[in-house]
Amino acid sequence: MQLHTLLVHELSELMEKKEVSCEELTRDYLQRIGQVEDKIKAFLTVTKEEALAQARAMDEQRARGEALPPLAGIPMAINDNICTQGIKTTCASQILYNFIPPYDATAAARLKNAGAILVGKCNLDEFAMGSSTEHSAFYSTQNPFDPEAVPGGSGAAAAVAVGEAAFALGSDTGGSIRQSAAFCGVIGLKPTYGCVPRYGLISYASSLDQIGPITRDITDLALVLNTIAGRNAKDSTSASVDGPDFKKSLVNSVKGLRIGLPKEYFKTGLAPGVAAKLQEAVRKLVELGAVCEEVDMPHTEYAVPAHYIISCAEASSNLARYDGVRHGLRVEAEDVLGMFKKTRIRGFGAEVQRRIMLGTHALSTGNYEACYMKALKVRTLVKRDFERAFEKFDCLLTPTSPTTAFKIGAKAEDSLAMYQSEVFTIPVNLVGVPAMSLPFGIAEGLPVGLQLIARHFDEGTLLRVGYTLEQNTSEIRPKPGLSR
Amino acid sequence: MKITEQAVEQLALLSRLDLTAEDQTAHTKSINVILDYLDLLNKLDTSNVEPAAHVLPLKNVFREDRLQPSLAKELALANAPEEEAGAFKVPRIF
């Protein structure tokens, strides 16, 4: 049986009925990894032995008749910027090339406690700074639909798309989860800021970062979100909402739902294939009873520069901890200042260096007001755009990205062009609202992603719209070119 | 907003990055391209706008002041490039 093509909830059922053991399932996924990984290169570490040991333990638990949660025994991948106890976590950087975390990130621990089986740690851009994995210190991941295209900023989406993992955890500071999900034809959710604790997520820009799930269908998304959401005392910005049961949002109806179409997202620069798919999605939603209308979001074009300043400023402070003292790379020198400087120049790639210096610039005396404070004020304006839109609409629909996956090398040397590929996902991080990318068919051989955005802590509406589209169209699950 | 090579040299020092002269020139060029772009923000009048540092209305998150177990010393030191007598070891400071 081709187990790796099945969904999480289907696999869960098979194991529940004892038609397949967790060990068989894990072996099937590890075999799949062996089959495609030399092309895709989605992983930085494959945890074969650990996965098999954990799978056998899970089978014993089931044999004893213990009641197990729905994710028990399901093979998963976790991005390599999320700490996993005893398993190397590099953040795709030389500066953490040998770092073995002594603890689990809260989200990783919750999945482990729910019995999910970690099969490996996924590639990303160094410190998640990029949208293509081309800034990984180790190698680039390939798009499963086109060997010459990028997968977006997270290898985890590629892994889920080709069946190397049944679901994955990624992180999203400007769009990494959503954009890579869109480029690879899977579902990616950036939850509300604070919905999933960030403890153990290697910090890039702390007011923007959020951990979220990547899956192949909406039911799976609800199962993973149920497991990872909810307050944890180790992240004081995690919100004290009682974890709702997201399965209750799996409702097949959008009747009467008011959906806003931000005009600014449909202007110039949108690839014709993407625009056509968007129109098709709107027609479908209207046919299903939703009300779709245009809405003005006048500060959209200012979100990217404001985000750039804020993320670099926060990164310059967060990345100060990599100094060759407590973990990771150290390059020896005569004195401690020399050791810091040599370690950091060797350990960080050019893009990370540039962002640290830009952030340092934005926070320095003389530039703080004009640069950093200015960006925070623009953040308020972008926030007000969303507040106004949500007075009238239940959710917003946009393209996830202006284009489908771009070619490897097309933007690697142009930091700004790379950043602007996330123009539609970035405003969401500034405002902290939840947003989901949903695959919606193919344009010129590559998947197109729809982005749905809702109010703070209203992930439920995103799941409802996603579930309804999933039940009523055949566009949602594009198959990658790599034969399954 | 433009930045000189001397300013980049200073930023590199503050950022603890041992830039070569070549790197410095390259970074100055690329940083200036970005700063030009960031000038876009100056088209907006923000004189009466409050800054937003955070998105959630969270304030003063307290917890009870109770002693809790922390990471064992051996674990905390396990990743140290160099350690001695239960402490992280660094080269001489002066």
Coordinates of C-alpha atoms in Angstrom, one line a residue:
Chain A
M1 CA 0.0 0.0 0.0
Q2 CA 1.3 3.5 -0.8
L3 CA 0.8 4.8 2.8
H4 CA 2.6 8.0 2.2
T5 CA -0.1 9.3 -0.2
L6 CA -2.8 9.0 2.6
L7 CA -3.9 11.8 4.8
V8 CA -3.2 12.1 8.6
H9 CA -6.8 11.2 9.5
E10 CA -6.9 8.3 7.1
L11 CA -3.6 6.9 8.5
S12 CA -4.9 7.4 12.1
E13 CA -8.0 5.3 11.2
L14 CA -5.9 2.5 9.7
M15 CA -3.8 2.3 12.8
E16 CA -6.8 2.4 15.0
K17 CA -8.3 -0.5 13.2
K18 CA -4.9 -2.2 13.4
E19 CA -4.7 -2.6 9.6
V20 CA -1.3 -1.1 9.7
S21 CA 1.3 -0.8 12.5
C22 CA 3.1 2.4 13.3
E23 CA 6.4 0.7 12.5
E24 CA 5.1 -0.3 9.0
L25 CA 3.9 3.2 8.4
T26 CA 7.2 4.8 9.6
R27 CA 9.2 2.4 7.4
D28 CA 7.0 3.4 4.4
Y29 CA 7.7 7.1 5.0
L30 CA 11.5 6.4 5.5
Q31 CA 11.5 4.5 2.3
R32 CA 9.8 7.3 0.5
I33 CA 12.4 9.7 1.9
G34 CA 15.1 7.3 0.6
Q35 CA 13.4 7.3 -2.8
V36 CA 13.0 11.1 -3.4
E37 CA 15.3 12.9 -1.0
D38 CA 18.4 13.0 -3.3
K39 CA 16.3 15.1 -5.7
I40 CA 14.1 17.1 -3.3
K41 CA 16.6 17.7 -0.4
A42 CA 13.9 18.8 1.9
F43 CA 15.7 17.6 5.0
L44 CA 18.8 18.6 6.9
T45 CA 18.6 15.7 9.2
V46 CA 16.6 12.4 8.9
T47 CA 16.0 10.8 12.3
K48 CA 15.6 7.2 11.1
E49 CA 16.7 5.3 14.2
E50 CA 14.8 7.6 16.6
A51 CA 11.7 7.4 14.5
L52 CA 11.7 3.6 14.4
A53 CA 12.3 3.3 18.1
Q54 CA 9.5 5.7 18.8
A55 CA 7.2 3.8 16.3
R56 CA 7.8 0.5 18.1
A57 CA 7.1 2.1 21.4
M58 CA 3.8 3.5 20.0
D59 CA 2.9 0.0 18.7
E60 CA 3.4 -1.4 22.2
Q61 CA 1.2 1.3 23.7
R62 CA -1.5 0.4 21.2
A63 CA -1.1 -3.3 21.8
R64 CA -1.7 -2.6 25.5
G65 CA -5.0 -1.1 24.5
E66 CA -4.2 2.4 25.5
A67 CA -6.4 5.1 24.1
L68 CA -4.2 7.2 21.8
P69 CA -4.7 10.7 20.4
P70 CA -5.4 11.1 16.6
L71 CA -1.8 12.1 15.8
A72 CA -0.3 9.0 17.6
G73 CA 2.0 7.2 15.2
I74 CA 1.8 9.8 12.4
P75 CA 5.2 10.6 10.7
M76 CA 5.9 14.3 10.8
A77 CA 8.7 16.7 9.9
I78 CA 9.8 19.8 11.8
N79 CA 11.6 22.8 10.4
D80 CA 15.2 23.1 11.6
N81 CA 14.6 26.3 13.4
I82 CA 12.4 24.6 16.0
C83 CA 14.3 23.0 18.8
T84 CA 14.1 19.2 19.3
Q85 CA 15.7 17.7 22.3
G86 CA 18.7 15.6 21.5
I87 CA 18.3 16.2 17.8
K88 CA 20.6 18.6 15.9
T89 CA 18.9 21.9 15.2
T90 CA 21.0 24.1 12.9
C91 CA 18.6 26.9 11.7
A92 CA 20.3 26.2 8.4
S93 CA 23.3 28.2 9.6
Q94 CA 27.0 27.4 10.1
I95 CA 26.8 29.2 13.4
L96 CA 24.6 26.4 14.8
Y97 CA 26.1 23.6 12.7
N98 CA 26.5 21.3 15.7
F99 CA 23.8 22.6 18.1
I100 CA 21.9 19.8 19.9
P101 CA 19.1 21.5 21.9
P102 CA 18.8 20.3 25.5
Y103 CA 15.0 20.8 25.4
D104 CA 12.0 20.6 23.1
A105 CA 10.1 23.6 21.7
T106 CA 6.6 23.7 23.3
A107 CA 5.0 22.9 19.9
A108 CA 7.4 20.0 19.3
A109 CA 6.9 18.7 22.8
R110 CA 3.1 18.7 22.4
L111 CA 3.3 16.8 19.1
K112 CA 5.7 14.3 20.7
N113 CA 3.4 13.8 23.7
A114 CA 0.6 13.2 21.2
G115 CA 2.6 10.4 19.8
A116 CA 3.6 11.9 16.4
I117 CA 6.8 10.4 15.0
L118 CA 9.6 12.8 14.0
V119 CA 11.2 11.6 10.8
G120 CA 13.4 14.6 10.2
K121 CA 14.3 18.3 10.4
C122 CA 13.7 20.4 7.3
N123 CA 15.8 22.8 5.4
L124 CA 15.0 26.6 5.3
D125 CA 16.8 29.8 4.6
E126 CA 19.4 30.6 7.2
F127 CA 17.6 31.9 10.3
A128 CA 14.4 31.8 8.1
M129 CA 15.7 34.9 6.3
G130 CA 14.5 34.4 2.7
S131 CA 11.8 32.9 0.6
S132 CA 13.5 30.2 -1.4
T133 CA 15.9 28.1 0.8
E134 CA 18.7 29.4 -1.4
H135 CA 20.1 31.2 1.7
S136 CA 20.5 27.9 3.6
A137 CA 24.1 27.4 4.6
F138 CA 23.9 23.8 3.4
Y139 CA 21.9 23.4 0.2
S140 CA 18.7 24.4 -1.6
T141 CA 15.5 22.4 -1.6
Q142 CA 13.8 21.7 -4.9
N143 CA 10.2 22.4 -5.8
P144 CA 8.4 19.0 -6.2
F145 CA 6.5 20.3 -9.2
D146 CA 9.5 21.7 -11.1
P147 CA 13.2 20.8 -10.5
E148 CA 14.2 24.3 -11.6
A149 CA 11.9 26.2 -9.2
V150 CA 12.2 27.1 -5.6
P151 CA 10.0 25.6 -2.9
G152 CA 9.5 28.8 -0.9
G153 CA 11.3 29.5 2.3
S154 CA 10.6 26.2 4.0
G155 CA 11.6 22.7 3.0
A156 CA 8.8 21.3 5.2
A157 CA 6.1 22.2 2.6
A158 CA 8.1 20.2 -0.1
A159 CA 8.4 17.3 2.3
V160 CA 4.7 17.2 2.9
A161 CA 3.9 17.6 -0.8
V162 CA 5.9 14.6 -1.9
G163 CA 4.9 12.4 1.0
E164 CA 8.1 12.4 3.0
A165 CA 6.0 13.4 6.0
A166 CA 2.3 13.3 6.6
F167 CA 2.4 16.8 8.1
A168 CA 4.9 19.4 9.3
L169 CA 5.6 22.3 11.5
G170 CA 7.1 25.5 10.0
S171 CA 7.6 29.0 11.1
D172 CA 6.2 32.2 9.5
T173 CA 7.8 35.7 10.0
G174 CA 6.9 37.2 6.7
G175 CA 5.2 34.3 5.0
S176 CA 7.5 31.3 5.0
I177 CA 4.7 28.8 5.9
R178 CA 2.1 30.2 3.5
Q179 CA 4.4 31.0 0.6
S180 CA 6.1 27.6 0.6
A181 CA 2.7 25.9 1.0
A182 CA 1.4 27.8 -2.0
F183 CA 4.5 27.0 -4.1
C184 CA 4.3 23.3 -3.2
G185 CA 0.6 22.8 -3.5
V186 CA -0.2 22.1 0.2
I187 CA -2.0 23.9 3.0
G188 CA -0.1 26.2 5.4
L189 CA -1.5 28.1 8.3
K190 CA 0.1 31.0 10.2
P191 CA -2.0 31.1 13.3
T192 CA -2.8 34.3 15.2
Y193 CA 0.3 35.7 17.0
G194 CA 0.2 34.1 20.4
C195 CA -2.0 31.1 19.4
V196 CA 0.9 28.7 19.4
P197 CA 3.7 29.2 22.0
R198 CA 7.1 30.3 20.5
Y199 CA 9.2 28.8 23.2
G200 CA 12.0 26.8 21.5
L201 CA 11.5 28.5 18.1
I202 CA 14.9 30.0 17.3
S203 CA 14.1 33.7 17.3
Y204 CA 14.3 35.8 14.2
A205 CA 11.8 38.7 14.7
S206 CA 10.0 38.0 17.9
S207 CA 7.0 40.3 17.4
L208 CA 6.3 38.7 14.0
D209 CA 7.4 35.0 14.3
Q210 CA 4.8 32.3 14.7
I211 CA 4.8 28.5 14.5
G212 CA 2.2 26.8 12.3
P213 CA 1.2 23.6 10.6
I214 CA 1.6 22.4 7.0
T215 CA -0.8 19.7 5.9
R216 CA -2.5 18.2 2.9
D217 CA -6.1 18.7 4.0
I218 CA -8.2 20.9 6.3
T219 CA -9.2 18.0 8.7
D220 CA -5.5 17.3 9.2
L221 CA -4.9 21.0 9.8
A222 CA -7.5 21.0 12.6
L223 CA -6.0 18.0 14.2
V224 CA -2.5 19.5 14.3
L225 CA -3.7 22.9 15.4
N226 CA -5.7 21.3 18.3
T227 CA -2.5 19.7 19.5
I228 CA -0.2 22.7 19.3
A229 CA -2.4 25.7 20.2
G230 CA -2.8 27.1 23.7
R231 CA -0.9 29.1 26.3
N232 CA 2.4 28.0 27.8
A233 CA 4.0 29.9 30.6
K234 CA 7.4 29.8 29.0
D235 CA 6.2 32.2 26.2
S236 CA 4.7 35.2 28.0
T237 CA 3.2 36.4 24.6
S238 CA 1.3 33.2 24.1
A239 CA -2.4 34.0 24.5
S240 CA -4.5 32.7 27.3
V241 CA -7.4 31.5 25.2
D242 CA -8.9 28.2 26.0
G243 CA -7.9 25.9 23.1
P244 CA -11.1 25.7 21.0
D245 CA -11.8 22.4 19.3
F246 CA -10.9 23.3 15.7
K247 CA -12.7 20.2 14.4
K248 CA -15.9 22.0 15.1
S249 CA -14.9 24.4 12.3
L250 CA -15.0 21.7 9.7
V251 CA -18.3 23.0 8.4
N252 CA -19.3 22.6 4.8
S253 CA -21.0 26.0 4.2
V254 CA -20.0 29.6 3.5
K255 CA -23.6 30.7 3.1
G256 CA -23.8 34.4 4.0
L257 CA -20.1 34.7 4.8
R258 CA -18.8 38.1 3.9
I259 CA -15.5 37.9 2.1
G260 CA -13.4 41.0 1.3
L261 CA -11.2 41.2 -1.8
P262 CA -8.5 43.8 -1.0
K263 CA -8.1 45.9 -4.2
E264 CA -4.4 46.6 -3.7
Y265 CA -3.7 42.9 -3.9
F266 CA -5.1 42.5 -7.3
K267 CA -3.3 45.4 -9.0
T268 CA -0.2 45.2 -11.1
G269 CA 2.4 42.5 -10.9
L270 CA -0.1 39.7 -10.5
A271 CA 0.7 36.8 -12.8
P272 CA -2.2 36.2 -15.3
G273 CA -2.4 32.5 -14.3
V274 CA -2.7 33.4 -10.6
A275 CA -5.3 36.1 -11.3
A276 CA -7.4 33.7 -13.3
K277 CA -7.4 31.1 -10.6
L278 CA -8.3 33.8 -8.0
Q279 CA -11.3 34.8 -10.1
E280 CA -12.3 31.2 -10.4
A281 CA -12.2 30.8 -6.6
V282 CA -14.3 33.9 -6.1
R283 CA -16.9 32.6 -8.5
K284 CA -17.0 29.3 -6.7
L285 CA -17.4 31.0 -3.3
V286 CA -20.2 33.2 -4.6
E287 CA -21.9 30.1 -6.1
L288 CA -21.7 28.5 -2.7
G289 CA -23.4 31.4 -1.1
A290 CA -20.6 33.7 0.1
V291 CA -20.8 37.5 -0.5
C292 CA -17.6 38.7 -2.1
E293 CA -16.9 42.5 -2.4
E294 CA -13.8 44.6 -2.9
V295 CA -12.3 46.5 0.0
D296 CA -9.6 49.3 0.2
M297 CA -6.5 48.6 2.1
P298 CA -4.5 51.8 1.2
H299 CA -1.4 51.1 3.3
T300 CA -0.6 47.7 1.7
E301 CA 2.4 49.0 -0.3
Y302 CA 4.0 50.3 2.9
A303 CA 3.8 47.0 4.8
V304 CA 6.9 45.5 3.1
P305 CA 9.3 48.4 4.0
A306 CA 7.9 48.7 7.5
H307 CA 8.3 44.9 8.0
Y308 CA 11.8 45.0 6.6
I309 CA 12.9 47.6 9.2
I310 CA 11.1 45.9 12.1
S311 CA 12.3 42.4 11.3
C312 CA 15.9 43.5 10.8
A313 CA 15.9 45.5 14.0
E314 CA 14.5 42.6 16.0
A315 CA 16.9 40.2 14.3
S316 CA 20.0 42.4 15.1
S317 CA 19.1 42.1 18.7
N318 CA 18.0 38.4 18.7
L319 CA 21.1 37.2 16.8
A320 CA 23.5 39.0 19.2
R321 CA 23.5 35.8 21.3
Y322 CA 25.6 33.9 18.7
D323 CA 29.0 34.7 20.0
G324 CA 30.9 31.4 20.2
V325 CA 30.5 31.2 23.9
R326 CA 27.5 28.9 24.8
H327 CA 26.8 26.9 21.6
G328 CA 27.6 26.4 18.0
L329 CA 30.6 27.6 16.0
R330 CA 33.6 29.2 17.6
V331 CA 36.6 30.6 15.7
E332 CA 39.5 31.1 18.0
A333 CA 41.3 34.5 18.4
E334 CA 43.6 36.3 20.7
D335 CA 41.0 38.1 22.7
V336 CA 37.3 37.8 23.2
L337 CA 36.2 40.6 20.9
G338 CA 38.3 39.1 18.1
M339 CA 36.7 35.7 18.8
F340 CA 33.2 37.3 18.6
K341 CA 33.9 39.0 15.3
K342 CA 35.7 36.1 13.6
T343 CA 33.0 33.6 14.8
R344 CA 30.1 35.7 13.5
I345 CA 31.7 36.6 10.2
R346 CA 32.4 32.9 9.5
G347 CA 29.1 31.6 11.0
F348 CA 26.6 34.0 9.3
G349 CA 25.9 34.1 5.6
A350 CA 25.9 37.4 3.7
E351 CA 22.1 37.9 3.8
V352 CA 22.1 37.4 7.6
Q353 CA 25.1 39.8 8.0
R354 CA 23.3 42.4 5.9
R355 CA 20.1 42.2 7.9
I356 CA 22.0 42.4 11.2
M357 CA 23.8 45.5 10.1
L358 CA 20.6 47.1 8.7
G359 CA 18.8 46.4 12.0
T360 CA 21.7 47.9 13.9
H361 CA 21.5 50.9 11.7
A362 CA 17.7 51.3 12.3
L363 CA 18.2 51.1 16.0
S364 CA 21.2 53.4 16.3
T365 CA 21.2 56.9 17.7
G366 CA 20.2 59.4 15.0
N367 CA 18.3 56.8 13.0
Y368 CA 16.0 55.4 15.6
E369 CA 13.2 57.9 15.2
A370 CA 13.3 58.3 11.4
C371 CA 13.7 54.5 10.8
Y372 CA 12.6 52.2 13.6
M373 CA 9.8 54.4 15.1
K374 CA 8.6 55.4 11.7
A375 CA 8.2 51.7 10.8
L376 CA 6.2 51.1 14.1
K377 CA 3.9 54.0 13.2
V378 CA 3.3 52.6 9.8
R379 CA 2.6 49.3 11.4
T380 CA -0.3 51.0 13.2
L381 CA -1.6 52.3 9.9
V382 CA -1.5 48.8 8.3
K383 CA -3.3 47.5 11.4
R384 CA -6.0 50.0 11.0
D385 CA -6.5 48.9 7.4
F386 CA -7.3 45.4 8.6
E387 CA -9.5 46.7 11.5
R388 CA -11.6 48.7 9.1
A389 CA -11.9 45.8 6.7
F390 CA -12.9 43.4 9.4
E391 CA -15.7 45.8 10.5
K392 CA -17.4 44.8 7.2
F393 CA -16.0 41.4 6.3
D394 CA -15.6 38.0 8.1
C395 CA -12.5 37.2 6.2
L396 CA -10.3 38.4 3.3
L397 CA -9.3 36.5 0.2
T398 CA -6.0 37.3 -1.7
P399 CA -3.4 35.5 -3.7
T400 CA -0.8 34.0 -1.4
S401 CA 2.0 35.2 -3.8
P402 CA 1.9 37.4 -6.9
T403 CA 3.4 34.5 -8.9
T404 CA 3.8 30.8 -8.7
A405 CA 7.1 29.4 -7.6
F406 CA 10.0 31.3 -9.2
K407 CA 13.1 29.8 -10.8
I408 CA 16.1 28.9 -8.7
G409 CA 18.6 31.7 -9.0
A410 CA 16.1 34.3 -10.2
K411 CA 16.2 36.4 -7.0
A412 CA 19.1 34.9 -5.0
E413 CA 21.3 37.9 -5.5
D414 CA 18.6 40.5 -5.2
S415 CA 17.6 40.8 -1.5
L416 CA 14.7 43.2 -2.2
A417 CA 13.2 41.2 -5.0
M418 CA 13.3 38.2 -2.8
Y419 CA 11.6 40.1 0.0
Q420 CA 8.9 41.5 -2.3
S421 CA 7.9 38.0 -3.3
E422 CA 6.2 37.9 0.1
V423 CA 4.3 41.2 -0.5
F424 CA 0.9 39.6 0.2
T425 CA 1.9 37.6 3.2
I426 CA 3.9 40.2 5.1
P427 CA 1.1 42.6 6.1
V428 CA -0.5 39.7 8.1
N429 CA 2.6 39.3 10.3
L430 CA 2.6 43.0 11.1
V431 CA -1.0 42.8 12.3
G432 CA -0.8 39.4 13.9
V433 CA -4.0 38.0 12.4
P434 CA -4.3 34.4 11.3
A435 CA -3.9 33.5 7.6
M436 CA -3.9 30.3 5.6
S437 CA -2.7 29.4 2.2
L438 CA -4.9 26.9 0.3
P439 CA -3.8 25.3 -2.9
F440 CA -6.2 26.1 -5.8
G441 CA -5.3 24.4 -9.0
I442 CA -2.3 24.8 -11.3
A443 CA -1.1 27.6 -13.6
E444 CA 1.5 26.7 -16.2
G445 CA 2.5 23.5 -14.3
L446 CA 2.9 25.1 -10.9
P447 CA 0.4 25.2 -7.9
V448 CA -1.5 28.5 -7.1
G449 CA -2.2 29.4 -3.5
L450 CA -5.2 31.3 -2.2
Q451 CA -4.6 33.2 1.0
L452 CA -7.5 33.6 3.5
I453 CA -7.1 36.1 6.3
A454 CA -9.4 36.3 9.4
R455 CA -9.7 38.4 12.6
H456 CA -7.4 37.7 15.6
F457 CA -8.1 34.2 17.0
D458 CA -10.7 33.4 14.3
E459 CA -8.8 30.5 12.8
G460 CA -12.2 28.8 12.7
T461 CA -13.4 30.9 9.8
L462 CA -10.3 30.0 7.8
L463 CA -10.9 26.3 8.4
R464 CA -14.6 26.7 7.5
V465 CA -13.9 28.3 4.1
G466 CA -11.0 25.9 3.4
Y467 CA -13.2 22.9 4.3
T468 CA -16.0 24.1 2.1
L469 CA -13.8 24.6 -0.9
E470 CA -12.2 21.2 -0.3
Q471 CA -15.6 19.6 -0.3
N472 CA -16.9 21.4 -3.4
T473 CA -14.0 21.7 -5.8
S474 CA -11.4 19.4 -7.2
E475 CA -8.8 22.1 -7.2
I476 CA -7.5 21.6 -3.7
R477 CA -5.1 18.7 -4.0
P478 CA -2.7 19.2 -6.9
K479 CA -0.3 16.3 -7.4
P480 CA 3.4 17.0 -7.7
G481 CA 5.2 15.9 -10.9
L482 CA 7.4 13.5 -9.0
S483 CA 5.4 10.3 -9.4
R484 CA 3.9 9.1 -6.1
Chain B
M1 CA 19.0 58.2 3.2
K2 CA 22.5 57.0 2.1
I3 CA 25.2 55.4 4.1
T4 CA 28.9 55.7 3.7
E5 CA 31.5 53.0 3.9
Q6 CA 32.8 54.4 7.1
A7 CA 29.3 54.1 8.6
V8 CA 29.2 50.5 7.5
E9 CA 32.6 49.9 9.2
Q10 CA 31.1 51.2 12.4
L11 CA 27.9 49.1 12.0
A12 CA 30.1 46.0 11.4
L13 CA 31.9 46.8 14.7
L14 CA 28.7 47.2 16.6
S15 CA 27.4 44.0 15.0
R16 CA 30.6 42.2 15.9
L17 CA 31.3 41.2 12.3
D18 CA 34.9 41.1 11.1
L19 CA 34.3 42.4 7.6
T20 CA 37.0 42.5 5.0
A21 CA 37.4 45.7 2.9
E22 CA 35.8 43.8 0.0
D23 CA 32.8 42.8 2.1
Q24 CA 32.5 46.3 3.4
T25 CA 32.2 47.7 -0.1
A26 CA 29.7 45.1 -1.2
H27 CA 27.5 45.5 1.9
T28 CA 27.6 49.3 1.6
K29 CA 26.3 49.0 -2.0
S30 CA 23.5 46.6 -1.1
I31 CA 22.5 48.3 2.0
N32 CA 22.1 51.6 0.1
V33 CA 19.8 49.9 -2.4
I34 CA 17.6 48.8 0.5
L35 CA 17.7 52.2 2.2
D36 CA 16.6 53.9 -1.0
Y37 CA 13.6 51.6 -1.1
L38 CA 12.8 52.2 2.6
D39 CA 12.5 55.9 1.8
L40 CA 9.1 55.0 0.5
L41 CA 7.8 55.2 4.1
N42 CA 8.6 59.0 4.1
K43 CA 5.7 59.5 1.7
L44 CA 3.4 58.8 4.7
D45 CA 2.6 61.5 7.3
T46 CA 2.7 59.7 10.6
S47 CA 3.0 62.7 12.9
N48 CA -0.3 61.8 14.7
V49 CA 0.1 58.1 14.7
E50 CA 1.0 56.0 17.7
P51 CA 3.7 53.3 17.2
A52 CA 2.6 49.7 17.4
A53 CA 5.4 47.5 18.9
H54 CA 3.1 44.6 19.5
V55 CA -0.2 43.3 18.1
L56 CA -1.9 41.8 21.1
P57 CA -3.2 43.9 24.0
L58 CA -1.0 42.1 26.5
K59 CA 0.3 43.9 29.5
N60 CA 2.3 42.8 32.5
V61 CA 2.1 39.1 32.2
F62 CA 2.8 37.9 35.8
R63 CA 3.4 34.5 37.2
E64 CA 3.6 33.3 40.8
D65 CA 7.1 33.8 42.3
R66 CA 7.7 30.1 42.9
L67 CA 10.9 28.2 42.7
Q68 CA 11.0 25.8 39.8
P69 CA 13.6 23.4 38.5
S70 CA 15.8 24.7 35.7
L71 CA 18.0 23.1 33.1
A72 CA 20.7 21.0 34.7
K73 CA 24.2 22.5 34.6
E74 CA 25.7 19.7 32.5
L75 CA 22.9 20.1 29.9
A76 CA 23.3 23.9 29.8
L77 CA 27.1 23.4 29.2
A78 CA 26.7 20.4 26.8
N79 CA 26.9 22.6 23.7
A80 CA 29.8 24.9 24.9
P81 CA 32.7 25.1 22.5
E82 CA 34.9 25.3 25.7
E83 CA 34.2 24.9 29.3
E84 CA 36.1 24.6 32.6
A85 CA 35.0 24.0 36.1
G86 CA 31.3 24.2 35.3
A87 CA 31.6 27.5 33.5
F88 CA 31.8 28.7 29.9
K89 CA 35.4 29.5 29.0
V90 CA 36.3 32.4 26.8
P91 CA 39.6 33.9 25.6
R92 CA 41.1 36.8 27.6
I93 CA 38.9 39.9 27.8
F94 CA 41.7 42.5 27.9

